[in-house]
């Protein structure tokens, strides 16, 4: 029987690792994150009498949560202050409510998470009040609006009801919110009241059909004309009329960008960088040459995307 191996002092401690040190967060410079689960605001039966802490969404910093809780508490107090109160009254607005708790809504962007959350909570409380105006009481009344041009009839019944409720909220929101330059705020806040805090629609190029439906609701309920870029033919017509001394009539499919002649002359003096500016400058010179009885066919304009210089040359 072989003897046991000799004992080595420190052998057991050599393989032990020091416990990892806990990471400390300096909350003086970075507030703690509010990590409670997001509440489902679509299932609340009585938001006006619900604790403000149960209405505020998750995923926000503690400082922002405190602002929203104070905002909800002030809004609930105003709604229950008198029986004659109406959500259409001028004092029932996001800006004065936020100002009463020390929040300046003009200091942040329109689509800041706190700003969107305030409007979402404001619309949710407004919807629960008896004086909330319902423009479309049923899906049939919503689908029969001529401005929508039967756009939503191909959607399923569930989506039609979601769009109807979104339209009701958006029409009410525009009593207190200017539609211009608030498309994102209006779409995000109304959609979250109807479909929950996690709902988000991204507008712009490549927008989905669902997003385009909500953009159309924004345009109809807010009375905002859809913005479409001017066509090339409209640009040429405007350039020709302005160059000949006449006033360019605004085209139906183009926005009035101001004095077209001044912008064209500035493009020519600046070198007319880009294909679009070169074409506009070419139209201006063509009109001038036509008025001076000079054959426009005797000129050839360089049109190279890689070369930003504008250089007319005569043909031999």
GROMACS .gro file of C-alpha atoms in nm, residues 36-250:
model
  215
   36UNK     CA    1  -4.147   4.731  -1.358
   37UNK     CA    2  -4.337   4.547  -1.633
   38UNK     CA    3  -4.531   4.761  -1.872
   39UNK     CA    4  -4.898   4.785  -1.786
   40UNK     CA    5  -5.159   4.705  -2.048
   41UNK     CA    6  -5.350   5.030  -2.065
   42UNK     CA    7  -5.603   4.882  -2.306
   43UNK     CA    8  -5.750   4.661  -2.027
   44UNK     CA    9  -5.797   4.932  -1.763
   45UNK     CA   10  -6.163   4.985  -1.682
   46UNK     CA   11  -6.139   5.313  -1.491
   47UNK     CA   12  -5.811   5.500  -1.558
   48UNK     CA   13  -5.938   5.814  -1.387
   49UNK     CA   14  -5.954   5.637  -1.049
   50UNK     CA   15  -5.651   5.414  -1.103
   51UNK     CA   16  -5.330   5.481  -0.909
   52UNK     CA   17  -5.093   5.691  -1.125
   53UNK     CA   18  -4.812   5.443  -1.062
   54UNK     CA   19  -5.020   5.175  -1.236
   55UNK     CA   20  -5.065   5.385  -1.549
   56UNK     CA   21  -4.705   5.486  -1.616
   57UNK     CA   22  -4.518   5.262  -1.863
   58UNK     CA   23  -4.195   5.078  -1.792
   59UNK     CA   24  -3.854   5.127  -1.947
   60UNK     CA   25  -3.809   5.484  -1.824
   61UNK     CA   26  -3.568   5.649  -1.583
   62UNK     CA   27  -3.684   5.718  -1.229
   63UNK     CA   28  -3.675   6.092  -1.288
   64UNK     CA   29  -3.906   6.059  -1.589
   65UNK     CA   30  -4.138   5.825  -1.399
   66UNK     CA   31  -4.174   6.086  -1.126
   67UNK     CA   32  -4.271   6.347  -1.385
   68UNK     CA   33  -4.535   6.121  -1.541
   69UNK     CA   34  -4.681   6.018  -1.205
   70UNK     CA   35  -4.715   6.384  -1.104
   71UNK     CA   36  -4.869   6.461  -1.445
   72UNK     CA   37  -5.130   6.185  -1.410
   73UNK     CA   38  -5.213   6.288  -1.055
   74UNK     CA   39  -5.273   6.649  -1.165
   75UNK     CA   40  -5.486   6.533  -1.460
   76UNK     CA   41  -5.699   6.305  -1.244
   77UNK     CA   42  -5.754   6.584  -0.993
   78UNK     CA   43  -5.874   6.818  -1.267
   79UNK     CA   44  -6.111   6.560  -1.416
   80UNK     CA   45  -6.276   6.496  -1.080
   81UNK     CA   46  -6.279   6.858  -0.961
   82UNK     CA   47  -6.629   6.946  -1.084
   83UNK     CA   48  -6.915   6.771  -1.256
   84UNK     CA   49  -6.947   7.042  -1.520
   85UNK     CA   50  -6.596   6.980  -1.646
   86UNK     CA   51  -6.552   6.879  -2.012
   87UNK     CA   52  -6.249   6.740  -2.192
   88UNK     CA   53  -6.309   7.004  -2.459
   89UNK     CA   54  -6.243   7.286  -2.213
   90UNK     CA   55  -5.931   7.493  -2.291
   91UNK     CA   56  -5.768   7.420  -1.954
   92UNK     CA   57  -5.776   7.047  -2.030
   93UNK     CA   58  -5.453   7.039  -2.230
   94UNK     CA   59  -5.115   6.871  -2.201
   95UNK     CA   60  -4.906   7.188  -2.185
   96UNK     CA   61  -5.076   7.352  -1.881
   97UNK     CA   62  -5.103   7.020  -1.700
   98UNK     CA   63  -4.734   6.952  -1.752
   99UNK     CA   64  -4.645   7.307  -1.652
  100UNK     CA   65  -4.836   7.267  -1.324
  101UNK     CA   66  -4.593   6.990  -1.222
  102UNK     CA   67  -4.283   7.171  -1.343
  103UNK     CA   68  -4.245   7.009  -1.687
  104UNK     CA   69  -4.182   7.226  -1.993
  105UNK     CA   70  -4.309   7.041  -2.299
  106UNK     CA   71  -4.136   7.286  -2.533
  107UNK     CA   72  -3.794   7.192  -2.396
  108UNK     CA   73  -3.801   6.844  -2.555
  109UNK     CA   74  -3.864   6.716  -2.905
  110UNK     CA   75  -4.220   6.631  -3.007
  111UNK     CA   76  -4.147   6.258  -3.018
  112UNK     CA   77  -3.944   6.237  -2.698
  113UNK     CA   78  -4.050   5.926  -2.498
  114UNK     CA   79  -4.172   6.138  -2.205
  115UNK     CA   80  -4.366   6.372  -2.435
  116UNK     CA   81  -4.531   6.081  -2.618
  117UNK     CA   82  -4.610   5.912  -2.285
  118UNK     CA   83  -4.776   6.230  -2.157
  119UNK     CA   84  -4.998   6.254  -2.463
  120UNK     CA   85  -5.080   5.883  -2.441
  121UNK     CA   86  -5.185   5.914  -2.076
  122UNK     CA   87  -5.374   6.235  -2.152
  123UNK     CA   88  -5.572   6.069  -2.432
  124UNK     CA   89  -5.639   5.763  -2.220
  125UNK     CA   90  -5.783   5.972  -1.937
  126UNK     CA   91  -5.984   6.181  -2.187
  127UNK     CA   92  -6.132   5.868  -2.344
  128UNK     CA   93  -6.253   5.746  -2.004
  129UNK     CA   94  -6.437   6.073  -1.929
  130UNK     CA   95  -6.812   6.090  -2.007
  131UNK     CA   96  -6.769   6.410  -2.210
  132UNK     CA   97  -6.534   6.253  -2.466
  133UNK     CA   98  -6.676   6.323  -2.815
  134UNK     CA   99  -6.719   6.013  -3.032
  135UNK     CA  100  -6.716   6.103  -3.400
  136UNK     CA  101  -6.757   5.745  -3.524
  137UNK     CA  102  -6.980   5.538  -3.293
  138UNK     CA  103  -6.953   5.226  -3.510
  139UNK     CA  104  -6.744   5.085  -3.791
  140UNK     CA  105  -7.009   5.159  -4.052
  141UNK     CA  106  -7.002   5.532  -3.980
  142UNK     CA  107  -6.624   5.526  -4.006
  143UNK     CA  108  -6.612   5.337  -4.337
  144UNK     CA  109  -6.874   5.564  -4.497
  145UNK     CA  110  -6.661   5.880  -4.465
  146UNK     CA  111  -6.616   6.005  -4.825
  147UNK     CA  112  -6.265   6.133  -4.759
  148UNK     CA  113  -6.141   5.780  -4.693
  149UNK     CA  114  -6.271   5.668  -5.032
  150UNK     CA  115  -6.350   5.314  -4.912
  151UNK     CA  116  -5.983   5.268  -4.828
  152UNK     CA  117  -6.041   5.049  -4.522
  153UNK     CA  118  -6.316   4.823  -4.652
  154UNK     CA  119  -6.062   4.555  -4.747
  155UNK     CA  120  -5.927   4.532  -4.391
  156UNK     CA  121  -6.053   4.265  -4.153
  157UNK     CA  122  -6.317   4.352  -3.895
  158UNK     CA  123  -6.072   4.369  -3.605
  159UNK     CA  124  -5.841   4.610  -3.786
  160UNK     CA  125  -6.136   4.823  -3.897
  161UNK     CA  126  -6.243   4.870  -3.535
  162UNK     CA  127  -5.884   4.955  -3.434
  163UNK     CA  128  -5.867   5.217  -3.708
  164UNK     CA  129  -6.208   5.358  -3.604
  165UNK     CA  130  -6.096   5.403  -3.245
  166UNK     CA  131  -5.770   5.556  -3.365
  167UNK     CA  132  -5.963   5.805  -3.577
  168UNK     CA  133  -6.185   5.902  -3.281
  169UNK     CA  134  -5.882   5.970  -3.064
  170UNK     CA  135  -5.698   6.159  -3.335
  171UNK     CA  136  -5.992   6.385  -3.411
  172UNK     CA  137  -6.019   6.470  -3.041
  173UNK     CA  138  -5.643   6.525  -3.010
  174UNK     CA  139  -5.656   6.790  -3.280
  175UNK     CA  140  -5.882   7.000  -3.057
  176UNK     CA  141  -5.573   7.067  -2.846
  177UNK     CA  142  -5.287   6.977  -3.082
  178UNK     CA  143  -5.182   7.148  -3.404
  179UNK     CA  144  -5.182   6.882  -3.680
  180UNK     CA  145  -4.894   7.038  -3.874
  181UNK     CA  146  -4.554   6.893  -3.778
  182UNK     CA  147  -4.710   6.662  -3.521
  183UNK     CA  148  -4.776   6.357  -3.737
  184UNK     CA  149  -4.544   6.126  -3.545
  185UNK     CA  150  -4.671   6.239  -3.205
  186UNK     CA  151  -5.036   6.199  -3.307
  187UNK     CA  152  -4.988   5.854  -3.460
  188UNK     CA  153  -4.774   5.714  -3.177
  189UNK     CA  154  -4.990   5.840  -2.888
  190UNK     CA  155  -5.328   5.741  -3.034
  191UNK     CA  156  -5.204   5.398  -3.143
  192UNK     CA  157  -5.066   5.320  -2.797
  193UNK     CA  158  -5.395   5.402  -2.631
  194UNK     CA  159  -5.574   5.161  -2.865
  195UNK     CA  160  -5.312   4.886  -2.897
  196UNK     CA  161  -5.082   4.916  -2.595
  197UNK     CA  162  -4.752   5.074  -2.495
  198UNK     CA  163  -4.542   4.852  -2.719
  199UNK     CA  164  -4.706   4.976  -3.039
  200UNK     CA  165  -4.492   5.183  -3.274
  201UNK     CA  166  -4.537   5.295  -3.634
  202UNK     CA  167  -4.249   5.443  -3.832
  203UNK     CA  168  -4.353   5.686  -4.104
  204UNK     CA  169  -4.152   5.783  -4.410
  205UNK     CA  170  -4.021   5.590  -4.707
  206UNK     CA  171  -4.083   5.218  -4.690
  207UNK     CA  172  -4.378   5.253  -4.452
  208UNK     CA  173  -4.599   4.948  -4.414
  209UNK     CA  174  -4.964   4.937  -4.515
  210UNK     CA  175  -5.069   4.968  -4.149
  211UNK     CA  176  -4.857   5.281  -4.110
  212UNK     CA  177  -4.996   5.430  -4.431
  213UNK     CA  178  -5.350   5.371  -4.302
  214UNK     CA  179  -5.273   5.575  -3.991
  215UNK     CA  180  -5.105   5.846  -4.194
  216UNK     CA  181  -5.422   5.873  -4.400
  217UNK     CA  182  -5.630   5.905  -4.082
  218UNK     CA  183  -5.393   6.180  -3.967
  219UNK     CA  184  -5.442   6.366  -4.297
  220UNK     CA  185  -5.822   6.338  -4.297
  221UNK     CA  186  -5.890   6.406  -3.929
  222UNK     CA  187  -5.632   6.685  -3.914
  223UNK     CA  188  -5.728   6.843  -4.245
  224UNK     CA  189  -5.370   6.813  -4.367
  225UNK     CA  190  -5.314   6.793  -4.741
  226UNK     CA  191  -5.083   6.506  -4.837
  227UNK     CA  192  -4.739   6.629  -4.934
  228UNK     CA  193  -4.617   6.495  -5.266
  229UNK     CA  194  -4.289   6.589  -5.435
  230UNK     CA  195  -4.319   6.799  -5.753
  231UNK     CA  196  -4.292   6.609  -6.078
  232UNK     CA  197  -4.023   6.689  -6.333
  233UNK     CA  198  -4.276   6.824  -6.582
  234UNK     CA  199  -4.416   7.057  -6.314
  235UNK     CA  200  -4.067   7.185  -6.239
  236UNK     CA  201  -4.002   7.256  -6.608
  237UNK     CA  202  -4.335   7.436  -6.654
  238UNK     CA  203  -4.274   7.657  -6.353
  239UNK     CA  204  -3.920   7.737  -6.463
  240UNK     CA  205  -4.032   7.833  -6.814
  241UNK     CA  206  -4.314   8.058  -6.696
  242UNK     CA  207  -4.096   8.234  -6.443
  243UNK     CA  208  -3.810   8.287  -6.689
  244UNK     CA  209  -4.046   8.454  -6.938
  245UNK     CA  210  -4.155   8.709  -6.681
  246UNK     CA  211  -4.490   8.555  -6.597
  247UNK     CA  212  -4.596   8.436  -6.257
  248UNK     CA  213  -4.566   8.063  -6.216
  249UNK     CA  214  -4.903   7.920  -6.117
  250UNK     CA  215  -4.873   7.666  -5.837
   0.00000   0.00000   0.00000
